[in-house]
Amino acid sequence: MSSSQPSVSIVVPVRNEADNIAPLIEEITAALDGRWAYEIIYVNDGSTDATGERLAAIMARRDNLRQLRHARSSGQSAAVRSGVRAARGSIVATLDGDGQNNPAFLPDLIAAVEKGANVGLAAGQRVGRKDTGFKKFQSRVANKVRNAILKDGTRDTGCGLKAFRREVFLMMPYFDGLHRFLPALMRREGFDIAYVDVIDRPRHSGVSNYGFFDRLWIGILDLAGVWWLIRRKKPTPDVIEVKA
């Protein structure tokens, strides 16, 4: 693949996902080759397994694959932000690195942003989830509470499959957990949301590295903070430059 200027950047946050690296990259390339000039940015969030070595081996064969590394694990939101900041494409798409997100849906997400004049975000909405019954119950409750308070019109903000305009993402206030509130914050900025149903599947191997209970109470505080941000939003003024 050529390393020429990409129009699309795929950002994949990972922590200790060594066995999932090669299969997922193969699926990403199968979905995107010949459709866009693109790059793949893996953000290695302080992995202690062979994730870095597996990525380095594939980078030797693919010059559109990049690896960023956090010296210590900083969390999924921080990993996504690091990838977006380093991205060279004007459209960024994200997916989880465990294989549960099928890259076959990336073209639909990217096209929704590319073709929508005012679409800031295309959000994957999972159907047929492969998580445990308890985890699905947690997600349903969390999504209902969030939607009732923020009224973001989104049934599933936890899906890692998303595509958005890089410049819009970077103008948003950053906080840990930002990726779970993108629909509400995109609407706050006046952008539309496109929704794409995606089919969930089991992870390729390993166990989840970004859990639920370690973010539960922080998530409640984040919800209050995003509600406050939305309430404090003022209309963006129409600006006209006055020429001499």
mmCIF file with all atom_site columns, N, CA and C in Angstrom, residues 17-88:
data_model
loop_
_atom_site.group_PDB
_atom_site.id
_atom_site.type_symbol
_atom_site.label_atom_id
_atom_site.label_alt_id
_atom_site.label_comp_id
_atom_site.label_asym_id
_atom_site.label_entity_id
_atom_site.label_seq_id
_atom_site.pdbx_PDB_ins_code
_atom_site.Cartn_x
_atom_site.Cartn_y
_atom_site.Cartn_z
_atom_site.occupancy
_atom_site.B_iso_or_equiv
_atom_site.pdbx_formal_charge
_atom_site.auth_seq_id
_atom_site.auth_comp_id
_atom_site.auth_asym_id
_atom_site.auth_atom_id
_atom_site.pdbx_PDB_model_num
ATOM 1   N N  . GLU A 1 17 ? -3.831  -7.247  23.063 1.00 0.00 ? 17 GLU A N  1
ATOM 2   C CA . GLU A 1 17 ? -4.651  -7.923  22.055 1.00 0.00 ? 17 GLU A CA 1
ATOM 3   C C  . GLU A 1 17 ? -3.775  -8.592  20.992 1.00 0.00 ? 17 GLU A C  1
ATOM 4   N N  . ALA A 1 18 ? -2.640  -9.134  21.401 1.00 0.00 ? 18 ALA A N  1
ATOM 5   C CA . ALA A 1 18 ? -1.656  -9.662  20.446 1.00 0.00 ? 18 ALA A CA 1
ATOM 6   C C  . ALA A 1 18 ? -2.262  -10.641 19.450 1.00 0.00 ? 18 ALA A C  1
ATOM 7   N N  . ASP A 1 19 ? -3.093  -11.577 19.906 1.00 0.00 ? 19 ASP A N  1
ATOM 8   C CA . ASP A 1 19 ? -3.621  -12.606 19.017 1.00 0.00 ? 19 ASP A CA 1
ATOM 9   C C  . ASP A 1 19 ? -4.704  -12.085 18.081 1.00 0.00 ? 19 ASP A C  1
ATOM 10  N N  . ASN A 1 20 ? -5.202  -10.880 18.339 1.00 0.00 ? 20 ASN A N  1
ATOM 11  C CA . ASN A 1 20 ? -6.253  -10.318 17.495 1.00 0.00 ? 20 ASN A CA 1
ATOM 12  C C  . ASN A 1 20 ? -5.716  -9.345  16.446 1.00 0.00 ? 20 ASN A C  1
ATOM 13  N N  . ILE A 1 21 ? -4.417  -9.032  16.506 1.00 0.00 ? 21 ILE A N  1
ATOM 14  C CA . ILE A 1 21 ? -3.854  -8.004  15.624 1.00 0.00 ? 21 ILE A CA 1
ATOM 15  C C  . ILE A 1 21 ? -3.945  -8.402  14.153 1.00 0.00 ? 21 ILE A C  1
ATOM 16  N N  . ALA A 1 22 ? -3.310  -9.498  13.780 1.00 0.00 ? 22 ALA A N  1
ATOM 17  C CA . ALA A 1 22 ? -3.223  -9.885  12.366 1.00 0.00 ? 22 ALA A CA 1
ATOM 18  C C  . ALA A 1 22 ? -4.593  -10.155 11.735 1.00 0.00 ? 22 ALA A C  1
ATOM 19  N N  . PRO A 1 23 ? -5.488  -10.925 12.391 1.00 0.00 ? 23 PRO A N  1
ATOM 20  C CA . PRO A 1 23 ? -6.791  -11.174 11.756 1.00 0.00 ? 23 PRO A CA 1
ATOM 21  C C  . PRO A 1 23 ? -7.587  -9.900  11.500 1.00 0.00 ? 23 PRO A C  1
ATOM 22  N N  . LEU A 1 24 ? -7.541  -8.961  12.444 1.00 0.00 ? 24 LEU A N  1
ATOM 23  C CA . LEU A 1 24 ? -8.332  -7.739  12.283 1.00 0.00 ? 24 LEU A CA 1
ATOM 24  C C  . LEU A 1 24 ? -7.765  -6.850  11.180 1.00 0.00 ? 24 LEU A C  1
ATOM 25  N N  . ILE A 1 25 ? -6.450  -6.752  11.092 1.00 0.00 ? 25 ILE A N  1
ATOM 26  C CA . ILE A 1 25 ? -5.847  -5.947  10.025 1.00 0.00 ? 25 ILE A CA 1
ATOM 27  C C  . ILE A 1 25 ? -6.201  -6.522  8.660  1.00 0.00 ? 25 ILE A C  1
ATOM 28  N N  . GLU A 1 26 ? -6.191  -7.843  8.542  1.00 0.00 ? 26 GLU A N  1
ATOM 29  C CA . GLU A 1 26 ? -6.581  -8.465  7.273  1.00 0.00 ? 26 GLU A CA 1
ATOM 30  C C  . GLU A 1 26 ? -8.009  -8.105  6.900  1.00 0.00 ? 26 GLU A C  1
ATOM 31  N N  . GLU A 1 27 ? -8.891  -8.066  7.879  1.00 0.00 ? 27 GLU A N  1
ATOM 32  C CA . GLU A 1 27 ? -10.292 -7.733  7.609  1.00 0.00 ? 27 GLU A CA 1
ATOM 33  C C  . GLU A 1 27 ? -10.454 -6.256  7.254  1.00 0.00 ? 27 GLU A C  1
ATOM 34  N N  . ILE A 1 28 ? -9.693  -5.385  7.915  1.00 0.00 ? 28 ILE A N  1
ATOM 35  C CA . ILE A 1 28 ? -9.760  -3.963  7.598  1.00 0.00 ? 28 ILE A CA 1
ATOM 36  C C  . ILE A 1 28 ? -9.317  -3.719  6.161  1.00 0.00 ? 28 ILE A C  1
ATOM 37  N N  . THR A 1 29 ? -8.216  -4.333  5.780  1.00 0.00 ? 29 THR A N  1
ATOM 38  C CA . THR A 1 29 ? -7.698  -4.129  4.420  1.00 0.00 ? 29 THR A CA 1
ATOM 39  C C  . THR A 1 29 ? -8.650  -4.718  3.376  1.00 0.00 ? 29 THR A C  1
ATOM 40  N N  . ALA A 1 30 ? -9.277  -5.844  3.681  1.00 0.00 ? 30 ALA A N  1
ATOM 41  C CA . ALA A 1 30 ? -10.230 -6.433  2.749  1.00 0.00 ? 30 ALA A CA 1
ATOM 42  C C  . ALA A 1 30 ? -11.429 -5.514  2.535  1.00 0.00 ? 30 ALA A C  1
ATOM 43  N N  . ALA A 1 31 ? -11.828 -4.801  3.586  1.00 0.00 ? 31 ALA A N  1
ATOM 44  C CA . ALA A 1 31 ? -12.986 -3.905  3.498  1.00 0.00 ? 31 ALA A CA 1
ATOM 45  C C  . ALA A 1 31 ? -12.669 -2.606  2.770  1.00 0.00 ? 31 ALA A C  1
ATOM 46  N N  . LEU A 1 32 ? -11.419 -2.122  2.845  1.00 0.00 ? 32 LEU A N  1
ATOM 47  C CA . LEU A 1 32 ? -11.112 -0.776  2.365  1.00 0.00 ? 32 LEU A CA 1
ATOM 48  C C  . LEU A 1 32 ? -10.221 -0.705  1.136  1.00 0.00 ? 32 LEU A C  1
ATOM 49  N N  . ASP A 1 33 ? -9.448  -1.739  0.857  1.00 0.00 ? 33 ASP A N  1
ATOM 50  C CA . ASP A 1 33 ? -8.531  -1.679  -0.293 1.00 0.00 ? 33 ASP A CA 1
ATOM 51  C C  . ASP A 1 33 ? -9.287  -1.346  -1.581 1.00 0.00 ? 33 ASP A C  1
ATOM 52  N N  . GLY A 1 34 ? -8.768  -0.370  -2.323 1.00 0.00 ? 34 GLY A N  1
ATOM 53  C CA . GLY A 1 34 ? -9.365  0.019   -3.584 1.00 0.00 ? 34 GLY A CA 1
ATOM 54  C C  . GLY A 1 34 ? -10.520 0.980   -3.472 1.00 0.00 ? 34 GLY A C  1
ATOM 55  N N  . ARG A 1 35 ? -10.908 1.354   -2.252 1.00 0.00 ? 35 ARG A N  1
ATOM 56  C CA . ARG A 1 35 ? -12.064 2.245   -2.067 1.00 0.00 ? 35 ARG A CA 1
ATOM 57  C C  . ARG A 1 35 ? -11.638 3.638   -1.628 1.00 0.00 ? 35 ARG A C  1
ATOM 58  N N  . TRP A 1 36 ? -10.685 3.727   -0.732 1.00 0.00 ? 36 TRP A N  1
ATOM 59  C CA . TRP A 1 36 ? -10.161 5.003   -0.266 1.00 0.00 ? 36 TRP A CA 1
ATOM 60  C C  . TRP A 1 36 ? -8.642  4.898   -0.115 1.00 0.00 ? 36 TRP A C  1
ATOM 61  N N  . ALA A 1 37 ? -7.976  6.051   -0.182 1.00 0.00 ? 37 ALA A N  1
ATOM 62  C CA . ALA A 1 37 ? -6.593  6.117   0.293  1.00 0.00 ? 37 ALA A CA 1
ATOM 63  C C  . ALA A 1 37 ? -6.691  6.199   1.811  1.00 0.00 ? 37 ALA A C  1
ATOM 64  N N  . TYR A 1 38 ? -6.132  5.220   2.517  1.00 0.00 ? 38 TYR A N  1
ATOM 65  C CA . TYR A 1 38 ? -6.362  5.162   3.958  1.00 0.00 ? 38 TYR A CA 1
ATOM 66  C C  . TYR A 1 38 ? -5.095  4.743   4.696  1.00 0.00 ? 38 TYR A C  1
ATOM 67  N N  . GLU A 1 39 ? -5.125  5.024   5.996  1.00 0.00 ? 39 GLU A N  1
ATOM 68  C CA . GLU A 1 39 ? -4.081  4.548   6.899  1.00 0.00 ? 39 GLU A CA 1
ATOM 69  C C  . GLU A 1 39 ? -4.751  3.862   8.077  1.00 0.00 ? 39 GLU A C  1
ATOM 70  N N  . ILE A 1 40 ? -4.030  2.956   8.707  1.00 0.00 ? 40 ILE A N  1
ATOM 71  C CA . ILE A 1 40 ? -4.508  2.284   9.918  1.00 0.00 ? 40 ILE A CA 1
ATOM 72  C C  . ILE A 1 40 ? -3.593  2.692   11.064 1.00 0.00 ? 40 ILE A C  1
ATOM 73  N N  . ILE A 1 41 ? -4.161  3.263   12.105 1.00 0.00 ? 41 ILE A N  1
ATOM 74  C CA . ILE A 1 41 ? -3.380  3.696   13.266 1.00 0.00 ? 41 ILE A CA 1
ATOM 75  C C  . ILE A 1 41 ? -3.795  2.851   14.468 1.00 0.00 ? 41 ILE A C  1
ATOM 76  N N  . TYR A 1 42 ? -2.891  1.993   14.912 1.00 0.00 ? 42 TYR A N  1
ATOM 77  C CA . TYR A 1 42 ? -3.115  1.244   16.142 1.00 0.00 ? 42 TYR A CA 1
ATOM 78  C C  . TYR A 1 42 ? -2.523  2.043   17.303 1.00 0.00 ? 42 TYR A C  1
ATOM 79  N N  . VAL A 1 43 ? -3.333  2.255   18.328 1.00 0.00 ? 43 VAL A N  1
ATOM 80  C CA . VAL A 1 43 ? -2.841  2.928   19.524 1.00 0.00 ? 43 VAL A CA 1
ATOM 81  C C  . VAL A 1 43 ? -2.654  1.863   20.600 1.00 0.00 ? 43 VAL A C  1
ATOM 82  N N  . ASN A 1 44 ? -1.399  1.521   20.848 1.00 0.00 ? 44 ASN A N  1
ATOM 83  C CA . ASN A 1 44 ? -1.030  0.487   21.803 1.00 0.00 ? 44 ASN A CA 1
ATOM 84  C C  . ASN A 1 44 ? -1.045  1.107   23.197 1.00 0.00 ? 44 ASN A C  1
ATOM 85  N N  . ASP A 1 45 ? -2.123  0.847   23.931 1.00 0.00 ? 45 ASP A N  1
ATOM 86  C CA . ASP A 1 45 ? -2.361  1.517   25.210 1.00 0.00 ? 45 ASP A CA 1
ATOM 87  C C  . ASP A 1 45 ? -1.671  0.783   26.358 1.00 0.00 ? 45 ASP A C  1
ATOM 88  N N  . GLY A 1 46 ? -0.327  0.841   26.348 1.00 0.00 ? 46 GLY A N  1
ATOM 89  C CA . GLY A 1 46 ? 0.451   0.265   27.443 1.00 0.00 ? 46 GLY A CA 1
ATOM 90  C C  . GLY A 1 46 ? 0.382   -1.244  27.523 1.00 0.00 ? 46 GLY A C  1
ATOM 91  N N  . SER A 1 47 ? 0.324   -1.923  26.381 1.00 0.00 ? 47 SER A N  1
ATOM 92  C CA . SER A 1 47 ? 0.237   -3.389  26.396 1.00 0.00 ? 47 SER A CA 1
ATOM 93  C C  . SER A 1 47 ? 1.480   -4.005  27.021 1.00 0.00 ? 47 SER A C  1
ATOM 94  N N  . THR A 1 48 ? 1.263   -5.135  27.713 1.00 0.00 ? 48 THR A N  1
ATOM 95  C CA . THR A 1 48 ? 2.383   -5.863  28.328 1.00 0.00 ? 48 THR A CA 1
ATOM 96  C C  . THR A 1 48 ? 2.597   -7.220  27.669 1.00 0.00 ? 48 THR A C  1
ATOM 97  N N  . ASP A 1 49 ? 1.819   -7.512  26.616 1.00 0.00 ? 49 ASP A N  1
ATOM 98  C CA . ASP A 1 49 ? 2.006   -8.770  25.886 1.00 0.00 ? 49 ASP A CA 1
ATOM 99  C C  . ASP A 1 49 ? 2.756   -8.481  24.584 1.00 0.00 ? 49 ASP A C  1
ATOM 100 N N  . ALA A 1 50 ? 2.573   -9.295  23.579 1.00 0.00 ? 50 ALA A N  1
ATOM 101 C CA . ALA A 1 50 ? 3.313   -9.146  22.324 1.00 0.00 ? 50 ALA A CA 1
ATOM 102 C C  . ALA A 1 50 ? 2.601   -8.260  21.302 1.00 0.00 ? 50 ALA A C  1
ATOM 103 N N  . THR A 1 51 ? 1.656   -7.435  21.743 1.00 0.00 ? 51 THR A N  1
ATOM 104 C CA . THR A 1 51 ? 0.920   -6.566  20.819 1.00 0.00 ? 51 THR A CA 1
ATOM 105 C C  . THR A 1 51 ? 1.864   -5.707  19.988 1.00 0.00 ? 51 THR A C  1
ATOM 106 N N  . GLY A 1 52 ? 2.821   -5.064  20.628 1.00 0.00 ? 52 GLY A N  1
ATOM 107 C CA . GLY A 1 52 ? 3.751   -4.188  19.920 1.00 0.00 ? 52 GLY A CA 1
ATOM 108 C C  . GLY A 1 52 ? 4.581   -4.925  18.885 1.00 0.00 ? 52 GLY A C  1
ATOM 109 N N  . GLU A 1 53 ? 5.053   -6.107  19.238 1.00 0.00 ? 53 GLU A N  1
ATOM 110 C CA . GLU A 1 53 ? 5.876   -6.897  18.319 1.00 0.00 ? 53 GLU A CA 1
ATOM 111 C C  . GLU A 1 53 ? 5.065   -7.383  17.122 1.00 0.00 ? 53 GLU A C  1
ATOM 112 N N  . ARG A 1 54 ? 3.818   -7.790  17.367 1.00 0.00 ? 54 ARG A N  1
ATOM 113 C CA . ARG A 1 54 ? 2.968   -8.238  16.251 1.00 0.00 ? 54 ARG A CA 1
ATOM 114 C C  . ARG A 1 54 ? 2.703   -7.085  15.281 1.00 0.00 ? 54 ARG A C  1
ATOM 115 N N  . LEU A 1 55 ? 2.464   -5.910  15.820 1.00 0.00 ? 55 LEU A N  1
ATOM 116 C CA . LEU A 1 55 ? 2.235   -4.745  14.970 1.00 0.00 ? 55 LEU A CA 1
ATOM 117 C C  . LEU A 1 55 ? 3.494   -4.394  14.176 1.00 0.00 ? 55 LEU A C  1
ATOM 118 N N  . ALA A 1 56 ? 4.647   -4.429  14.836 1.00 0.00 ? 56 ALA A N  1
ATOM 119 C CA . ALA A 1 56 ? 5.902   -4.088  14.162 1.00 0.00 ? 56 ALA A CA 1
ATOM 120 C C  . ALA A 1 56 ? 6.170   -5.034  12.991 1.00 0.00 ? 56 ALA A C  1
ATOM 121 N N  . ALA A 1 57 ? 5.858   -6.318  13.166 1.00 0.00 ? 57 ALA A N  1
ATOM 122 C CA . ALA A 1 57 ? 6.095   -7.292  12.099 1.00 0.00 ? 57 ALA A CA 1
ATOM 123 C C  . ALA A 1 57 ? 5.222   -6.987  10.881 1.00 0.00 ? 57 ALA A C  1
ATOM 124 N N  . ILE A 1 58 ? 3.989   -6.583  11.113 1.00 0.00 ? 58 ILE A N  1
ATOM 125 C CA . ILE A 1 58 ? 3.095   -6.277  9.987  1.00 0.00 ? 58 ILE A CA 1
ATOM 126 C C  . ILE A 1 58 ? 3.452   -4.933  9.374  1.00 0.00 ? 58 ILE A C  1
ATOM 127 N N  . MET A 1 59 ? 3.924   -3.992  10.178 1.00 0.00 ? 59 MET A N  1
ATOM 128 C CA . MET A 1 59 ? 4.343   -2.685  9.658  1.00 0.00 ? 59 MET A CA 1
ATOM 129 C C  . MET A 1 59 ? 5.480   -2.832  8.644  1.00 0.00 ? 59 MET A C  1
ATOM 130 N N  . ALA A 1 60 ? 6.291   -3.859  8.802  1.00 0.00 ? 60 ALA A N  1
ATOM 131 C CA . ALA A 1 60 ? 7.395   -4.080  7.868  1.00 0.00 ? 60 ALA A CA 1
ATOM 132 C C  . ALA A 1 60 ? 6.880   -4.441  6.480  1.00 0.00 ? 60 ALA A C  1
ATOM 133 N N  . ARG A 1 61 ? 5.628   -4.915  6.405  1.00 0.00 ? 61 ARG A N  1
ATOM 134 C CA . ARG A 1 61 ? 5.038   -5.301  5.124  1.00 0.00 ? 61 ARG A CA 1
ATOM 135 C C  . ARG A 1 61 ? 4.003   -4.307  4.620  1.00 0.00 ? 61 ARG A C  1
ATOM 136 N N  . ARG A 1 62 ? 3.474   -3.472  5.501  1.00 0.00 ? 62 ARG A N  1
ATOM 137 C CA . ARG A 1 62 ? 2.412   -2.535  5.113  1.00 0.00 ? 62 ARG A CA 1
ATOM 138 C C  . ARG A 1 62 ? 2.820   -1.131  5.542  1.00 0.00 ? 62 ARG A C  1
ATOM 139 N N  . ASP A 1 63 ? 3.054   -0.242  4.569  1.00 0.00 ? 63 ASP A N  1
ATOM 140 C CA . ASP A 1 63 ? 3.501   1.097   4.942  1.00 0.00 ? 63 ASP A CA 1
ATOM 141 C C  . ASP A 1 63 ? 2.349   2.053   5.231  1.00 0.00 ? 63 ASP A C  1
ATOM 142 N N  . ASN A 1 64 ? 1.099   1.559   5.219  1.00 0.00 ? 64 ASN A N  1
ATOM 143 C CA . ASN A 1 64 ? -0.008  2.412   5.660  1.00 0.00 ? 64 ASN A CA 1
ATOM 144 C C  . ASN A 1 64 ? -0.461  2.041   7.066  1.00 0.00 ? 64 ASN A C  1
ATOM 145 N N  . LEU A 1 65 ? 0.322   1.195   7.750  1.00 0.00 ? 65 LEU A N  1
ATOM 146 C CA . LEU A 1 65 ? 0.042   0.827   9.136  1.00 0.00 ? 65 LEU A CA 1
ATOM 147 C C  . LEU A 1 65 ? 0.978   1.583   10.055 1.00 0.00 ? 65 LEU A C  1
ATOM 148 N N  . ARG A 1 66 ? 0.409   2.248   11.057 1.00 0.00 ? 66 ARG A N  1
ATOM 149 C CA . ARG A 1 66 ? 1.197   3.011   12.034 1.00 0.00 ? 66 ARG A CA 1
ATOM 150 C C  . ARG A 1 66 ? 0.883   2.502   13.439 1.00 0.00 ? 66 ARG A C  1
ATOM 151 N N  . GLN A 1 67 ? 1.843   2.642   14.331 1.00 0.00 ? 67 GLN A N  1
ATOM 152 C CA . GLN A 1 67 ? 1.633   2.267   15.729 1.00 0.00 ? 67 GLN A CA 1
ATOM 153 C C  . GLN A 1 67 ? 2.021   3.439   16.625 1.00 0.00 ? 67 GLN A C  1
ATOM 154 N N  . LEU A 1 68 ? 1.094   3.842   17.478 1.00 0.00 ? 68 LEU A N  1
ATOM 155 C CA . LEU A 1 68 ? 1.391   4.789   18.550 1.00 0.00 ? 68 LEU A CA 1
ATOM 156 C C  . LEU A 1 68 ? 1.383   3.998   19.849 1.00 0.00 ? 68 LEU A C  1
ATOM 157 N N  . ARG A 1 69 ? 2.251   4.364   20.783 1.00 0.00 ? 69 ARG A N  1
ATOM 158 C CA . ARG A 1 69 ? 2.311   3.621   22.039 1.00 0.00 ? 69 ARG A CA 1
ATOM 159 C C  . ARG A 1 69 ? 2.210   4.555   23.228 1.00 0.00 ? 69 ARG A C  1
ATOM 160 N N  . HIS A 1 70 ? 1.304   4.233   24.153 1.00 0.00 ? 70 HIS A N  1
ATOM 161 C CA . HIS A 1 70 ? 1.265   4.897   25.447 1.00 0.00 ? 70 HIS A CA 1
ATOM 162 C C  . HIS A 1 70 ? 2.228   4.168   26.381 1.00 0.00 ? 70 HIS A C  1
ATOM 163 N N  . ALA A 1 71 ? 3.072   4.904   27.068 1.00 0.00 ? 71 ALA A N  1
ATOM 164 C CA . ALA A 1 71 ? 4.035   4.281   27.977 1.00 0.00 ? 71 ALA A CA 1
ATOM 165 C C  . ALA A 1 71 ? 3.335   3.491   29.076 1.00 0.00 ? 71 ALA A C  1
ATOM 166 N N  . ARG A 1 72 ? 2.154   3.976   29.491 1.00 0.00 ? 72 ARG A N  1
ATOM 167 C CA . ARG A 1 72 ? 1.328   3.247   30.457 1.00 0.00 ? 72 ARG A CA 1
ATOM 168 C C  . ARG A 1 72 ? -0.118  3.341   29.996 1.00 0.00 ? 72 ARG A C  1
ATOM 169 N N  . SER A 1 73 ? -0.933  2.399   30.423 1.00 0.00 ? 73 SER A N  1
ATOM 170 C CA . SER A 1 73 ? -2.326  2.386   29.985 1.00 0.00 ? 73 SER A CA 1
ATOM 171 C C  . SER A 1 73 ? -3.044  3.634   30.472 1.00 0.00 ? 73 SER A C  1
ATOM 172 N N  . SER A 1 74 ? -3.697  4.324   29.533 1.00 0.00 ? 74 SER A N  1
ATOM 173 C CA . SER A 1 74 ? -4.405  5.567   29.861 1.00 0.00 ? 74 SER A CA 1
ATOM 174 C C  . SER A 1 74 ? -5.896  5.473   29.590 1.00 0.00 ? 74 SER A C  1
ATOM 175 N N  . GLY A 1 75 ? -6.367  4.331   29.080 1.00 0.00 ? 75 GLY A N  1
ATOM 176 C CA . GLY A 1 75 ? -7.787  4.152   28.857 1.00 0.00 ? 75 GLY A CA 1
ATOM 177 C C  . GLY A 1 75 ? -8.179  4.324   27.393 1.00 0.00 ? 75 GLY A C  1
ATOM 178 N N  . GLN A 1 76 ? -9.389  3.853   27.088 1.00 0.00 ? 76 GLN A N  1
ATOM 179 C CA . GLN A 1 76 ? -9.849  3.820   25.702 1.00 0.00 ? 76 GLN A CA 1
ATOM 180 C C  . GLN A 1 76 ? -10.034 5.212   25.117 1.00 0.00 ? 76 GLN A C  1
ATOM 181 N N  . SER A 1 77 ? -10.628 6.127   25.879 1.00 0.00 ? 77 SER A N  1
ATOM 182 C CA . SER A 1 77 ? -10.835 7.485   25.354 1.00 0.00 ? 77 SER A CA 1
ATOM 183 C C  . SER A 1 77 ? -9.511  8.151   25.017 1.00 0.00 ? 77 SER A C  1
ATOM 184 N N  . ALA A 1 78 ? -8.535  8.014   25.897 1.00 0.00 ? 78 ALA A N  1
ATOM 185 C CA . ALA A 1 78 ? -7.222  8.619   25.643 1.00 0.00 ? 78 ALA A CA 1
ATOM 186 C C  . ALA A 1 78 ? -6.569  7.999   24.415 1.00 0.00 ? 78 ALA A C  1
ATOM 187 N N  . ALA A 1 79 ? -6.750  6.681   24.234 1.00 0.00 ? 79 ALA A N  1
ATOM 188 C CA . ALA A 1 79 ? -6.164  6.012   23.072 1.00 0.00 ? 79 ALA A CA 1
ATOM 189 C C  . ALA A 1 79 ? -6.820  6.497   21.784 1.00 0.00 ? 79 ALA A C  1
ATOM 190 N N  . VAL A 1 80 ? -8.141  6.629   21.794 1.00 0.00 ? 80 VAL A N  1
ATOM 191 C CA . VAL A 1 80 ? -8.834  7.141   20.614 1.00 0.00 ? 80 VAL A CA 1
ATOM 192 C C  . VAL A 1 80 ? -8.361  8.563   20.308 1.00 0.00 ? 80 VAL A C  1
ATOM 193 N N  . ARG A 1 81 ? -8.257  9.389   21.324 1.00 0.00 ? 81 ARG A N  1
ATOM 194 C CA . ARG A 1 81 ? -7.835  10.774  21.099 1.00 0.00 ? 81 ARG A CA 1
ATOM 195 C C  . ARG A 1 81 ? -6.422  10.847  20.539 1.00 0.00 ? 81 ARG A C  1
ATOM 196 N N  . SER A 1 82 ? -5.514  10.024  21.059 1.00 0.00 ? 82 SER A N  1
ATOM 197 C CA . SER A 1 82 ? -4.149  10.005  20.530 1.00 0.00 ? 82 SER A CA 1
ATOM 198 C C  . SER A 1 82 ? -4.153  9.649   19.051 1.00 0.00 ? 82 SER A C  1
ATOM 199 N N  . GLY A 1 83 ? -4.981  8.668   18.686 1.00 0.00 ? 83 GLY A N  1
ATOM 200 C CA . GLY A 1 83 ? -5.056  8.264   17.289 1.00 0.00 ? 83 GLY A CA 1
ATOM 201 C C  . GLY A 1 83 ? -5.638  9.345   16.395 1.00 0.00 ? 83 GLY A C  1
ATOM 202 N N  . VAL A 1 84 ? -6.687  10.019  16.872 1.00 0.00 ? 84 VAL A N  1
ATOM 203 C CA . VAL A 1 84 ? -7.314  11.075  16.071 1.00 0.00 ? 84 VAL A CA 1
ATOM 204 C C  . VAL A 1 84 ? -6.356  12.246  15.887 1.00 0.00 ? 84 VAL A C  1
ATOM 205 N N  . ARG A 1 85 ? -5.638  12.606  16.932 1.00 0.00 ? 85 ARG A N  1
ATOM 206 C CA . ARG A 1 85 ? -4.691  13.722  16.824 1.00 0.00 ? 85 ARG A CA 1
ATOM 207 C C  . ARG A 1 85 ? -3.586  13.417  15.827 1.00 0.00 ? 85 ARG A C  1
ATOM 208 N N  . ALA A 1 86 ? -3.191  12.152  15.742 1.00 0.00 ? 86 ALA A N  1
ATOM 209 C CA . ALA A 1 86 ? -2.110  11.778  14.821 1.00 0.00 ? 86 ALA A CA 1
ATOM 210 C C  . ALA A 1 86 ? -2.615  11.502  13.410 1.00 0.00 ? 86 ALA A C  1
ATOM 211 N N  . ALA A 1 87 ? -3.926  11.383  13.243 1.00 0.00 ? 87 ALA A N  1
ATOM 212 C CA . ALA A 1 87 ? -4.503  10.993  11.959 1.00 0.00 ? 87 ALA A CA 1
ATOM 213 C C  . ALA A 1 87 ? -4.241  12.034  10.881 1.00 0.00 ? 87 ALA A C  1
ATOM 214 N N  . ARG A 1 88 ? -4.045  11.560  9.652  1.00 0.00 ? 88 ARG A N  1
ATOM 215 C CA . ARG A 1 88 ? -3.842  12.452  8.510  1.00 0.00 ? 88 ARG A CA 1
ATOM 216 C C  . ARG A 1 88 ? -5.082  12.556  7.629  1.00 0.00 ? 88 ARG A C  1
#
